Coordinates of C-alpha atoms in Angstrom, one line a residue:
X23 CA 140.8 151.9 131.7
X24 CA 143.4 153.0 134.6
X25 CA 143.2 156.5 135.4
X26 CA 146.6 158.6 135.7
X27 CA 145.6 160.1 138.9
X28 CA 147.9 159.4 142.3
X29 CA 145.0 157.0 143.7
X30 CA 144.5 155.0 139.9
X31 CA 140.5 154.9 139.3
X32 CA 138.8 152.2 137.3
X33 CA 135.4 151.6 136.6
X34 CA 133.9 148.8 136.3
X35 CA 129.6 148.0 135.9
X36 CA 129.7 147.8 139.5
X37 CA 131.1 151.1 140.1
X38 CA 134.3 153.1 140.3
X39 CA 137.2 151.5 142.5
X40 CA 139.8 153.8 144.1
X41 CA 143.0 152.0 144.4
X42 CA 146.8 152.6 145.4
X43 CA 150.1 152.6 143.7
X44 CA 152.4 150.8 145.9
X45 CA 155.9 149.7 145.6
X46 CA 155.7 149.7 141.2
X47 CA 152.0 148.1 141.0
X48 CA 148.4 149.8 140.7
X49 CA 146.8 147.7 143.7
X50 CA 142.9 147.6 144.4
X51 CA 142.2 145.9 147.6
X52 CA 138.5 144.2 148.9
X53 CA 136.2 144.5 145.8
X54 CA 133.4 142.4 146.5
X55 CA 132.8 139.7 143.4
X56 CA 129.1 138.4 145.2
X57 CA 126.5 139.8 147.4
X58 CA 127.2 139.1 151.2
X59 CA 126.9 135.4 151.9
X60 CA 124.6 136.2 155.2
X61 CA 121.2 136.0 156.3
X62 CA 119.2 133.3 153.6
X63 CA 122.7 133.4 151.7
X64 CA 124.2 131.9 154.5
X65 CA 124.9 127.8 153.2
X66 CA 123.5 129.1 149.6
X67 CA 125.6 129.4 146.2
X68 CA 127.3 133.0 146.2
X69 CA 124.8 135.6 144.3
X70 CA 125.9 138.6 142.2
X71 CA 127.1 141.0 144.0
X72 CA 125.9 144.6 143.7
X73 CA 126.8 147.8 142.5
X74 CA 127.9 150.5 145.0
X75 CA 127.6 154.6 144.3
X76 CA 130.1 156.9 144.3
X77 CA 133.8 156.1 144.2
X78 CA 134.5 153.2 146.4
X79 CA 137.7 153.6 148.6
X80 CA 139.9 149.9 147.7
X81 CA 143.1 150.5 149.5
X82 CA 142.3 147.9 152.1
X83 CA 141.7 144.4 152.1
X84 CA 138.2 143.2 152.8
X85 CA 137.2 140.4 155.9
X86 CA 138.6 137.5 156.2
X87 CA 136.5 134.3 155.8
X88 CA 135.5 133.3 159.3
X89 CA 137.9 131.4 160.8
X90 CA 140.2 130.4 164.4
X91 CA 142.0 133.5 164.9
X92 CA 144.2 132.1 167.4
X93 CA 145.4 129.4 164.9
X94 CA 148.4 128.4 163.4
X95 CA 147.8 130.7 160.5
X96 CA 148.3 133.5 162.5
X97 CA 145.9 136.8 161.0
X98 CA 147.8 139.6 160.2
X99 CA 147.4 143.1 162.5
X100 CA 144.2 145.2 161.3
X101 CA 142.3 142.6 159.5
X102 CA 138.6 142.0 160.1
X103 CA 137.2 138.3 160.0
X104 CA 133.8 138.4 159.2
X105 CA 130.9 136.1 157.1
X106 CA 131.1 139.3 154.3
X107 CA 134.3 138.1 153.0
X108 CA 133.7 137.4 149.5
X109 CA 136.2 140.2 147.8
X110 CA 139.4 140.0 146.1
X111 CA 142.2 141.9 144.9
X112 CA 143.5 143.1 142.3
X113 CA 147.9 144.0 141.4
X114 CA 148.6 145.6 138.0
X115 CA 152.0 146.9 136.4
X116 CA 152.7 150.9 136.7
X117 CA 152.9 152.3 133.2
X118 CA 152.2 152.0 129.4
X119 CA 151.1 148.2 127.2
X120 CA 151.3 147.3 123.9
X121 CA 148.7 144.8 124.9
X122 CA 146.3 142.9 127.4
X123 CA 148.9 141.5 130.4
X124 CA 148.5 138.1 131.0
X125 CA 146.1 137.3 134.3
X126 CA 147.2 134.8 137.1
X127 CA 144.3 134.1 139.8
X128 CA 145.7 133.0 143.3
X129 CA 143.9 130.5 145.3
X130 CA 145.2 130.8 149.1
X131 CA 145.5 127.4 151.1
X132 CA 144.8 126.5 154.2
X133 CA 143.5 123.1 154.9
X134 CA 139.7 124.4 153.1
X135 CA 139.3 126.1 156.9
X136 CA 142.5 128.9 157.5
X137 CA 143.8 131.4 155.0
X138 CA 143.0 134.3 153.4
X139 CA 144.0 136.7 150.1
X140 CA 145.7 139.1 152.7
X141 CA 148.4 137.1 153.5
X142 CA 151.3 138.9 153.6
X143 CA 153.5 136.5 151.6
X144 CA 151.4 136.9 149.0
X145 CA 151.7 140.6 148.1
X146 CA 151.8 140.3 144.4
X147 CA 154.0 143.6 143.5
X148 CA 157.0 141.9 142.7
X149 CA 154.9 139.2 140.3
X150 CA 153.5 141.9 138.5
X151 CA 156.4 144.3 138.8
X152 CA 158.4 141.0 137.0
X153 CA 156.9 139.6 134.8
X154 CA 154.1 142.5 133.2
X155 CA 151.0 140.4 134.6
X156 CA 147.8 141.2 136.0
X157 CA 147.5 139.1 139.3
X158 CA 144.3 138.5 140.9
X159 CA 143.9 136.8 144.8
X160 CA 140.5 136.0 146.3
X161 CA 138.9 135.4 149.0
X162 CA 136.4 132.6 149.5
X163 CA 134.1 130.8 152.4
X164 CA 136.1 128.4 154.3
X165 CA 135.0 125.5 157.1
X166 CA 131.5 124.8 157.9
X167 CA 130.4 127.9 156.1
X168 CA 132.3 126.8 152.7
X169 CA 133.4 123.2 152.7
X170 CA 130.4 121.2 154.8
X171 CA 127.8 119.4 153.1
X172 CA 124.6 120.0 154.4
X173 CA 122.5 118.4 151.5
X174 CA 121.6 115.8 152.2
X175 CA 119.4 117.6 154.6
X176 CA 117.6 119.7 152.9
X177 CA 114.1 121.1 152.3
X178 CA 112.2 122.7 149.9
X179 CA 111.7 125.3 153.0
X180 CA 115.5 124.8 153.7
X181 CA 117.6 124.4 150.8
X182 CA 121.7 123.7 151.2
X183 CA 123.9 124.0 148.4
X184 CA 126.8 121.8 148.1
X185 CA 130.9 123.1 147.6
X186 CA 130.4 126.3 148.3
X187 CA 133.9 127.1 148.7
X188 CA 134.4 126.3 145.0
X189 CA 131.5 128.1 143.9
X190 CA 133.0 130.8 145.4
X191 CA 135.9 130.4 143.2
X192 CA 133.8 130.0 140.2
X193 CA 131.7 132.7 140.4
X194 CA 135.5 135.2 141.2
X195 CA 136.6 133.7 137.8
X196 CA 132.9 135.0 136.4
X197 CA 134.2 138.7 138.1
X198 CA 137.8 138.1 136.3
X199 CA 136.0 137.3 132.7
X200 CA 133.5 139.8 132.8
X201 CA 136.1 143.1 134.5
X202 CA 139.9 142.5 134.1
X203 CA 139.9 144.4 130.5
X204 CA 139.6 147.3 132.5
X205 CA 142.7 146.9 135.1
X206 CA 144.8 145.7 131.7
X207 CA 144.1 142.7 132.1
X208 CA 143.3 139.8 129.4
X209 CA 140.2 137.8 129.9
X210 CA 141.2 135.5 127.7
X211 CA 144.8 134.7 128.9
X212 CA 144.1 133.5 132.7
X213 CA 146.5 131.4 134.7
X214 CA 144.6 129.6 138.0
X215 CA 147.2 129.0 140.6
X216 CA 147.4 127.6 144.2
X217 CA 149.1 125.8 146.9
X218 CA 147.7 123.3 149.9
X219 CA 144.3 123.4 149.2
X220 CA 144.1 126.2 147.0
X221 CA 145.9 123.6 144.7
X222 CA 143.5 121.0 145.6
X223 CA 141.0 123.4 144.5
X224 CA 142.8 124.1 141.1
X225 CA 143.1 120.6 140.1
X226 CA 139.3 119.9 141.2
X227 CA 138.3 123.1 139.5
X228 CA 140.0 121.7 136.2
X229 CA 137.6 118.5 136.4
X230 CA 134.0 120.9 136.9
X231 CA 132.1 121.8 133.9
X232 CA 131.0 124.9 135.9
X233 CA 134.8 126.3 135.4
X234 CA 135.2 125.1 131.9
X235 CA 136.8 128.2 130.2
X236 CA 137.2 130.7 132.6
X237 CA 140.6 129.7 132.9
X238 CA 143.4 128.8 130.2
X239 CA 146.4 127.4 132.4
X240 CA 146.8 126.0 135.5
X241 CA 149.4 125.6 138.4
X242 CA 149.0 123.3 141.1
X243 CA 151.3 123.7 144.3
X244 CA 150.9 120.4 146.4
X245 CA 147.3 119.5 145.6
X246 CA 145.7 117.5 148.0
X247 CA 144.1 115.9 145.2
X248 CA 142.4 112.8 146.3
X249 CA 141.1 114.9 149.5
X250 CA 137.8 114.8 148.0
X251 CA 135.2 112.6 149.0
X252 CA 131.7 111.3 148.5
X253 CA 128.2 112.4 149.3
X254 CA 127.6 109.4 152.1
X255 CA 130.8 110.4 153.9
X256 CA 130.0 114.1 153.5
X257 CA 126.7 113.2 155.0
X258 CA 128.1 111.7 157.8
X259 CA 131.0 114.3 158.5
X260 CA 127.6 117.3 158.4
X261 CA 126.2 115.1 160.9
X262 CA 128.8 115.3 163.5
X263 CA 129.0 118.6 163.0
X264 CA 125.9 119.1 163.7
X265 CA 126.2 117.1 166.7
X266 CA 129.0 119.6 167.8
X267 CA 126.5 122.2 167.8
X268 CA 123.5 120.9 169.9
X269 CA 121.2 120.3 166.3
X270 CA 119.4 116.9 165.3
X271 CA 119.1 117.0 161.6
X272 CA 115.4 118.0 161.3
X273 CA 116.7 121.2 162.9
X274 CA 119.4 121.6 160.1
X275 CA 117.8 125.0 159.1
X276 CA 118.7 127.0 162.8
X277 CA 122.3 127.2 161.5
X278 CA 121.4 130.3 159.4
X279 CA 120.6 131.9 162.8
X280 CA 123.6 130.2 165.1
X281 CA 126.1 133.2 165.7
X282 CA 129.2 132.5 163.4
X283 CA 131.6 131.8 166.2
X284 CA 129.5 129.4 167.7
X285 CA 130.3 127.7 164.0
X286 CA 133.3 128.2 163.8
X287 CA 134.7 127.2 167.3
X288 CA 132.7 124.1 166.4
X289 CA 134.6 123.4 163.2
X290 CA 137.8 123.5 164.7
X291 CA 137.0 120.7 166.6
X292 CA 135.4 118.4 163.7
X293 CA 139.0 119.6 162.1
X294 CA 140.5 117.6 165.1
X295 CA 138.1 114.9 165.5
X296 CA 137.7 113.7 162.0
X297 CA 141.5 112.9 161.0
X298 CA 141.7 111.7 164.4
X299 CA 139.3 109.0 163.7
X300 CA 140.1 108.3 160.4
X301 CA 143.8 109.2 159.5
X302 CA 144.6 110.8 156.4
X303 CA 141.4 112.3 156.0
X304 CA 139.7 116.4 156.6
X305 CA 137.2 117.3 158.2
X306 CA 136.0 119.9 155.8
X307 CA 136.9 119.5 151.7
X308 CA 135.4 119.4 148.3
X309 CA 132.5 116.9 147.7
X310 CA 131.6 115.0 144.6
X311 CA 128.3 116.3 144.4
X312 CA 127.2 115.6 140.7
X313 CA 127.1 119.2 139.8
X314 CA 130.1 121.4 140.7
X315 CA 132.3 118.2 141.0
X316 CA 130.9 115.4 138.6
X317 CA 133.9 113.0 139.3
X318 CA 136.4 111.8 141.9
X319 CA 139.1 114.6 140.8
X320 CA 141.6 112.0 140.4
X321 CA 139.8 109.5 138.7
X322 CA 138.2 112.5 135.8
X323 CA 141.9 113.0 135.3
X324 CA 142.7 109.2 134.8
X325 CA 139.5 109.6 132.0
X326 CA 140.1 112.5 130.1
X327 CA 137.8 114.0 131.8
X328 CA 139.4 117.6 132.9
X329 CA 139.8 120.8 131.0
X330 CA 142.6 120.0 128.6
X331 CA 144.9 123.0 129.7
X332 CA 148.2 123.4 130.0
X333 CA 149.3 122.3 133.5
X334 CA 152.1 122.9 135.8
X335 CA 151.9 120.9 139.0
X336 CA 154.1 119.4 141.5
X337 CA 154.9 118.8 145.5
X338 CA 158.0 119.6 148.0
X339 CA 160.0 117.1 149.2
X340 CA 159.4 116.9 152.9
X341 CA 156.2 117.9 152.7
X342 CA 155.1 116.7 156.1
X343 CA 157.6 117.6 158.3
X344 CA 155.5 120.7 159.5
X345 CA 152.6 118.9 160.2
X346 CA 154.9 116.9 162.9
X347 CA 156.3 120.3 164.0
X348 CA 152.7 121.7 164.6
X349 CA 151.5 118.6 166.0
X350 CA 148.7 118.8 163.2
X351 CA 146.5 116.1 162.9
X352 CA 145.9 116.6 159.5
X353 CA 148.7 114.2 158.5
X354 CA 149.5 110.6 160.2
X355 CA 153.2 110.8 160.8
X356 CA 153.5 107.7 163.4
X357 CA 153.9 104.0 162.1
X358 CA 150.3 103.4 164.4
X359 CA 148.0 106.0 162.5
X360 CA 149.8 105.1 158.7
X361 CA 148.9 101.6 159.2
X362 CA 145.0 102.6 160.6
X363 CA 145.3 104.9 157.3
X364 CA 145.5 101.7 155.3
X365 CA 142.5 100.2 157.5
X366 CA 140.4 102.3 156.1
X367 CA 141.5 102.3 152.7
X368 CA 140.9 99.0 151.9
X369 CA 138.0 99.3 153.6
X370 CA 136.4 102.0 151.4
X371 CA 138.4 99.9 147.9
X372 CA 137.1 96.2 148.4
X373 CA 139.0 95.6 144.9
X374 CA 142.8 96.9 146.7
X375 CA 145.4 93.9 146.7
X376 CA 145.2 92.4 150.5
X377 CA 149.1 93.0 150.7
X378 CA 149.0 96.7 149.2
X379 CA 150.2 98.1 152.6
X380 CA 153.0 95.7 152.8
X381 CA 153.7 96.5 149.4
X382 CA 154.0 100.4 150.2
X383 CA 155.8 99.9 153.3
X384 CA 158.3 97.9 151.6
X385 CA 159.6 100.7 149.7
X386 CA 160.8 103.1 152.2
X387 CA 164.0 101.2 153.8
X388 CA 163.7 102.5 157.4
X389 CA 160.0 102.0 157.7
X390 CA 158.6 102.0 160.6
X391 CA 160.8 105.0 162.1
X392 CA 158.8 108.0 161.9
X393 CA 160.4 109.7 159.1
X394 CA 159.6 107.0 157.3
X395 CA 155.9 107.1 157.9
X396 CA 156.3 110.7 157.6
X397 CA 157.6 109.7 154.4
X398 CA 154.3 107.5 153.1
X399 CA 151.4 110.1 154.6
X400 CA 153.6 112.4 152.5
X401 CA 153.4 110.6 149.5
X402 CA 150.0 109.3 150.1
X403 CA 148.0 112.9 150.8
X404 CA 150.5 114.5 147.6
X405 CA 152.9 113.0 145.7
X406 CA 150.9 110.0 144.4
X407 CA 147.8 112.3 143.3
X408 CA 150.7 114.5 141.4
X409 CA 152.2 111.9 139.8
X410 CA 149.0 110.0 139.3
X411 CA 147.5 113.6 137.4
X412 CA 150.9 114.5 135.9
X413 CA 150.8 110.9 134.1
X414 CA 147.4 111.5 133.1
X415 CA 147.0 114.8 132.3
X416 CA 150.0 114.8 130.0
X417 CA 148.2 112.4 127.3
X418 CA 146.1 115.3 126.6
X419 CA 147.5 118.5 127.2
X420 CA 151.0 119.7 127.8
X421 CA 152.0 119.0 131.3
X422 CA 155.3 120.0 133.6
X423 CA 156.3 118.3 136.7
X424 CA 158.5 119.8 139.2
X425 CA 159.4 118.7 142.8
X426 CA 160.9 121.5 145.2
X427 CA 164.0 120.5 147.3
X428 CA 165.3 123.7 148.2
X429 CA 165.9 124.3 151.6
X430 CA 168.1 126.9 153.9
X431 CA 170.9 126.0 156.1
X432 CA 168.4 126.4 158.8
X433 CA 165.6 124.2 157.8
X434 CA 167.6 121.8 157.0
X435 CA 169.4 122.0 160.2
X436 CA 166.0 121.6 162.1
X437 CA 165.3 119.0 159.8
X438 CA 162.5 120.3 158.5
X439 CA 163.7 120.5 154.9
X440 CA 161.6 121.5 152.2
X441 CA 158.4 121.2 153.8
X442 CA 154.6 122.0 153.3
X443 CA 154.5 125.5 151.7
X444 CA 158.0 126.6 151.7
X445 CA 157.9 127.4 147.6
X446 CA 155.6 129.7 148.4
X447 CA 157.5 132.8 149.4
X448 CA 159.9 131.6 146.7
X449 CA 156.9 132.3 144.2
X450 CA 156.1 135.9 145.3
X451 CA 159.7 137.0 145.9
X452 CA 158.3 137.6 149.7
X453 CA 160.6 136.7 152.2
X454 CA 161.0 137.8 156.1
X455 CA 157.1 138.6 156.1
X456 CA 156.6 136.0 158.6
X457 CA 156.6 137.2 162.5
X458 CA 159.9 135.3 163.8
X459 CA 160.8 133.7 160.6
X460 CA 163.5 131.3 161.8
X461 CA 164.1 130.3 158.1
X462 CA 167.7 132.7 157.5
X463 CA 169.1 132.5 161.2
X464 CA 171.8 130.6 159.8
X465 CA 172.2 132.2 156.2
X466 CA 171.5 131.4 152.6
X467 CA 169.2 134.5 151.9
X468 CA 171.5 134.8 148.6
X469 CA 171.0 131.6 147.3
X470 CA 166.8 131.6 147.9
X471 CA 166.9 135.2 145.9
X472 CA 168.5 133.0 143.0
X473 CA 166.2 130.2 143.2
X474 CA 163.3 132.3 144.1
X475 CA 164.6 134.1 140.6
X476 CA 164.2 131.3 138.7
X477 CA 161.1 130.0 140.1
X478 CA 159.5 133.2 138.9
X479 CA 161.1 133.1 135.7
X480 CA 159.2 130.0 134.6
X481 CA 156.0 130.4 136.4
X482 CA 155.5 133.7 134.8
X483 CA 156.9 132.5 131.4
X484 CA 154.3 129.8 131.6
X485 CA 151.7 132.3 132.1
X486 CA 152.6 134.6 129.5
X487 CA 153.5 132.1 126.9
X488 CA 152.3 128.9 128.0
X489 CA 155.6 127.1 129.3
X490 CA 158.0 127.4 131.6
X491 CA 161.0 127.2 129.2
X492 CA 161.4 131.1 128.4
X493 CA 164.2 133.2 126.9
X494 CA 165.4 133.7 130.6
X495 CA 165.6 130.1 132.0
X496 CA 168.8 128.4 131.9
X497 CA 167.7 124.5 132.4
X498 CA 165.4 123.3 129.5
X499 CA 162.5 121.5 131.2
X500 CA 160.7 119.0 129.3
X501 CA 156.9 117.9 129.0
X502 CA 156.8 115.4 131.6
X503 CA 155.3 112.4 129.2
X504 CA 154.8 108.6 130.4
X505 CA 158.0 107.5 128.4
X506 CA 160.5 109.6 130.4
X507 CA 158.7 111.0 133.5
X508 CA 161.2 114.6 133.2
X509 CA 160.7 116.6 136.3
X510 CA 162.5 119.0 137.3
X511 CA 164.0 119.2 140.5
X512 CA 164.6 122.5 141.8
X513 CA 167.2 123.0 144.3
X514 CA 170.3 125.1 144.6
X515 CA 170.4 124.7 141.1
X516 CA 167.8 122.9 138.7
X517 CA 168.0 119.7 137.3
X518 CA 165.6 118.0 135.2
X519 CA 165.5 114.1 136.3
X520 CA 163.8 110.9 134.5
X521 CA 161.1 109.6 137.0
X522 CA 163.4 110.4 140.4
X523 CA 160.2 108.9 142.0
X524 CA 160.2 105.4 139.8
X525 CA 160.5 103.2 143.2
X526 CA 157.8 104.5 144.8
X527 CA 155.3 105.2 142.0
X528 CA 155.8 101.5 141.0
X529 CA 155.1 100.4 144.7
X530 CA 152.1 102.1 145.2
X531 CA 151.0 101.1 141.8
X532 CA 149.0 102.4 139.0
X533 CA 145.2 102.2 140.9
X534 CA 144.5 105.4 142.4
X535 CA 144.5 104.9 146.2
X536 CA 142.2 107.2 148.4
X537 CA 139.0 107.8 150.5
X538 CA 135.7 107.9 148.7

């Protein structure tokens, strides 16, 4: 249990953490959940990590996955990027419980490459402060280190394992179930949530028998579902990274020894090349390995296939408007790469209809203008995979389906609108933590505390009780079902709307369309 002392003490069978009390929460910062992924760990599934003597000092976060530095998620003053980044965090409530608080596990995004648990924005005091939860964020390996599949190449002298990224996550939720009891928290009552990728990984988490129960409700943020993809394209995407860093493939075991930048600088170009080549694809992303991931996400959803929990999930409305602002590749946002998008498509489904393109196309009016091809990578990298899971998913378990229009007088001024990540803040009542935040310069900080308010409301009601209609939320939200397709729009106010997306779902049809 917590300790009353100024820095709260728990202990735990590694050892005795040291944490803060900051701002109404008990905060623990950098406990390692796995041994050091270095050395003959390096490209190997995460091990148990070990127990330390002595009280170990937890008011700072850990290192960062390794990563660009001079990205465009920019890494906050003091922190430390190193391979030894497999730690995570911890926020608990200040003061007495009648019971076990509720447990919500934050998966970071970042396009499976960028990001990290010490993110400002996603300081978890007000969550906790809120709503009497536990909330746990983590840290896991990212890029070539996390997300490339070496495989295919390996040796009994040499052995690779496969998602490690997600292993990473799997083996955090082992921490959570095994030591959360002792920071109040209930091992049994554990909400997995995550935007960008870190919803990708919640929805392809909910599909792998090595997560099955270590989580009991799930939030997806704009999963990048379908961003999954086969062992032969993996293959090929290891080779050119390979490639990148002077190896043939018999010499796949020198990466252990190749300095980490020398990895990383070459993993930011794959990150450019690959989409480049291919539009709508990544370089770096979960593969369907036939252990951690058994299935095409999607298409174990479409079976019945994933862990029959509840599930909140949903996208923002422009989501790609940043990706044209940052000049991303990660996207295709001009007419030109949209239609090589389709290319390859139908090249990877023989069995597509020879006019789906047209079909698509047809249903955004202004098509080609860019917006409008903004519009269809938008709805092809995460709308469809929502709507495709939300449909599916709701024959078996309770499922809610939101889509996030809210945007400032700003934003929508620079016509960026509700883009990629902008719920975010929203979520974690953090706001301004941004270095030259533009998003207030002309107003509306009021009305984002009162639909930041509500946003909290019903993600933490869903955690706590299992929906997201509590005793505090003033718009009932239905189950979305396939009979009336309620989602809720949130906005200045919310509104719960019968399939707002009927047009387009009914143009891109009810095959699931992706890369394999």
């Amino acid at each position: 249990m917590v300790s009353s002392a100024d820095s709260p003490l728990v202990t735990i069978a590694q050892g005795t953490a040291r944490g803060v009390r900051f701002e109404g929460a008990l905060v623990w910062k950098g406990i390692p959940y796995a041994a050091p992924p270095i050395g003959h760990l390096r490209f190997r599934a995460p091990q148990a990590a070990a127990a330390w003597e002595g009280v170990r000092d937890c008011s700072v976060f850990g290192p960062i996955a390794p990563q660009n530095e001079h990205g465009p998620l920019p890494i906050d003053p003091g922190l430390t990027v190193d391979e030894d980044c497999l730690s995570l965090n911890i926020w608990a409530p200040e003061g007495p419980q009648n019971r076990p608080r509720p447990v919500m596990v934050w998966i970071h995004g970042g396009a499976y490459y960028l990001g990290s648990s010490a993110q400002r924005m996603f300081d978890a005091c007000d969550l906790v402060e809120r709503g009497d939860v536990v909330v746990v964020t983590i840290n896991y390996r990212l890029g070539a280190l996390g997300f490339l599949d070496f495989s295919s190449f390996s040796t009994a002298e040499q052995p690779f394992d496969t998602n490690l990224g997600l292993r990473d996550q799997i083996e955090a939720l082992k921490w959570v179930r095994a030591n959360i009891a002792a920071f109040g928290g209930d091992p049994a009552d554990v909400t997995l949530f995550g935007e960008s990728a870190g919803g990708g990984a919640v929805t392809t988490l909910m599909t792998s028998p090595a997560a099955e129960g270590l989580f009991h409700r799930a939030i997806a943020e704009s999963s990048p579902a379908t961003s999954v993809y086969g062992s032969e394209r993996a293959a090929s995407i290891a080779e050119s990274f390979l490639e990148l860093v002077g190896l043939a493939p018999a010499e796949v075991g020198r990466l252990r020894d190749l300095p980490v930048d020398v990895l990383t600088a070459a993993c930011v170009e794959l990150v450019q090349q690959v989409p480049a080549r291919v539009p709508g694809t990544l370089a770096v992303a979960p593969t369907v390995d036939g252990d951690v991931v058994p299935h095409y996400p999607v298409a174990a959803f479409r079976h019945g296939l994933a862990h029959k929990v509840p599930l909140l999930i949903g996208t923002n409305k422009d989501e790609a408007s940043m990706f044209r602002l940052m000049k991303s590749p990660l996207m295709p946002i001009t007419p030109d790469a949209v239609h090589q998008m389709f290319v390859a498509i139908a090249a990877d489904n023989p069995d597509l209809p020879v006019d789906e393109e047209q079909q698509v196309e047809a249903a955004y009016p202004d098509y080609p203008k860019r917006r409008s091809a903004m519009e269809i990578s938008r709805d092809a990298a995460f709308r469809m995979p929502t709507l495709w899971i939300a449909e599916a998913h709701s024959r078996v378990a309770p499922t809610w389906l939101y889509r996030f229009d809210y945007a400032t007088p700003f934003l929508r001024a620079a016509r960026i609108g509700a883009t990629h990540g902008t719920e975010v803040p929203y979520v974690f009542g953090n706001f301004g933590v941004v270095p030259r935040d533009p998003t207030f310069k002309l107003g509306g900080r009021r009305t984002a505390a009162h639909v930041s308010d509500r946003i909290q409301r019903r993600w933490l009601s869903f955690a706590s009780a299992g929906s997201p209609d509590g005793e505090e939320t003033e718009t009932p939200w239905p189950r979305y079902d396939e009979t009336d397709r309620a989602t809720l729009l949130i906005g200045k106010a919310d509104a719960v709307v019968a399939d707002p997306d009927r047009d387009l779902r009914r143009a891109w049809g009810e095959e699931v369309i992706g890369f394999t």
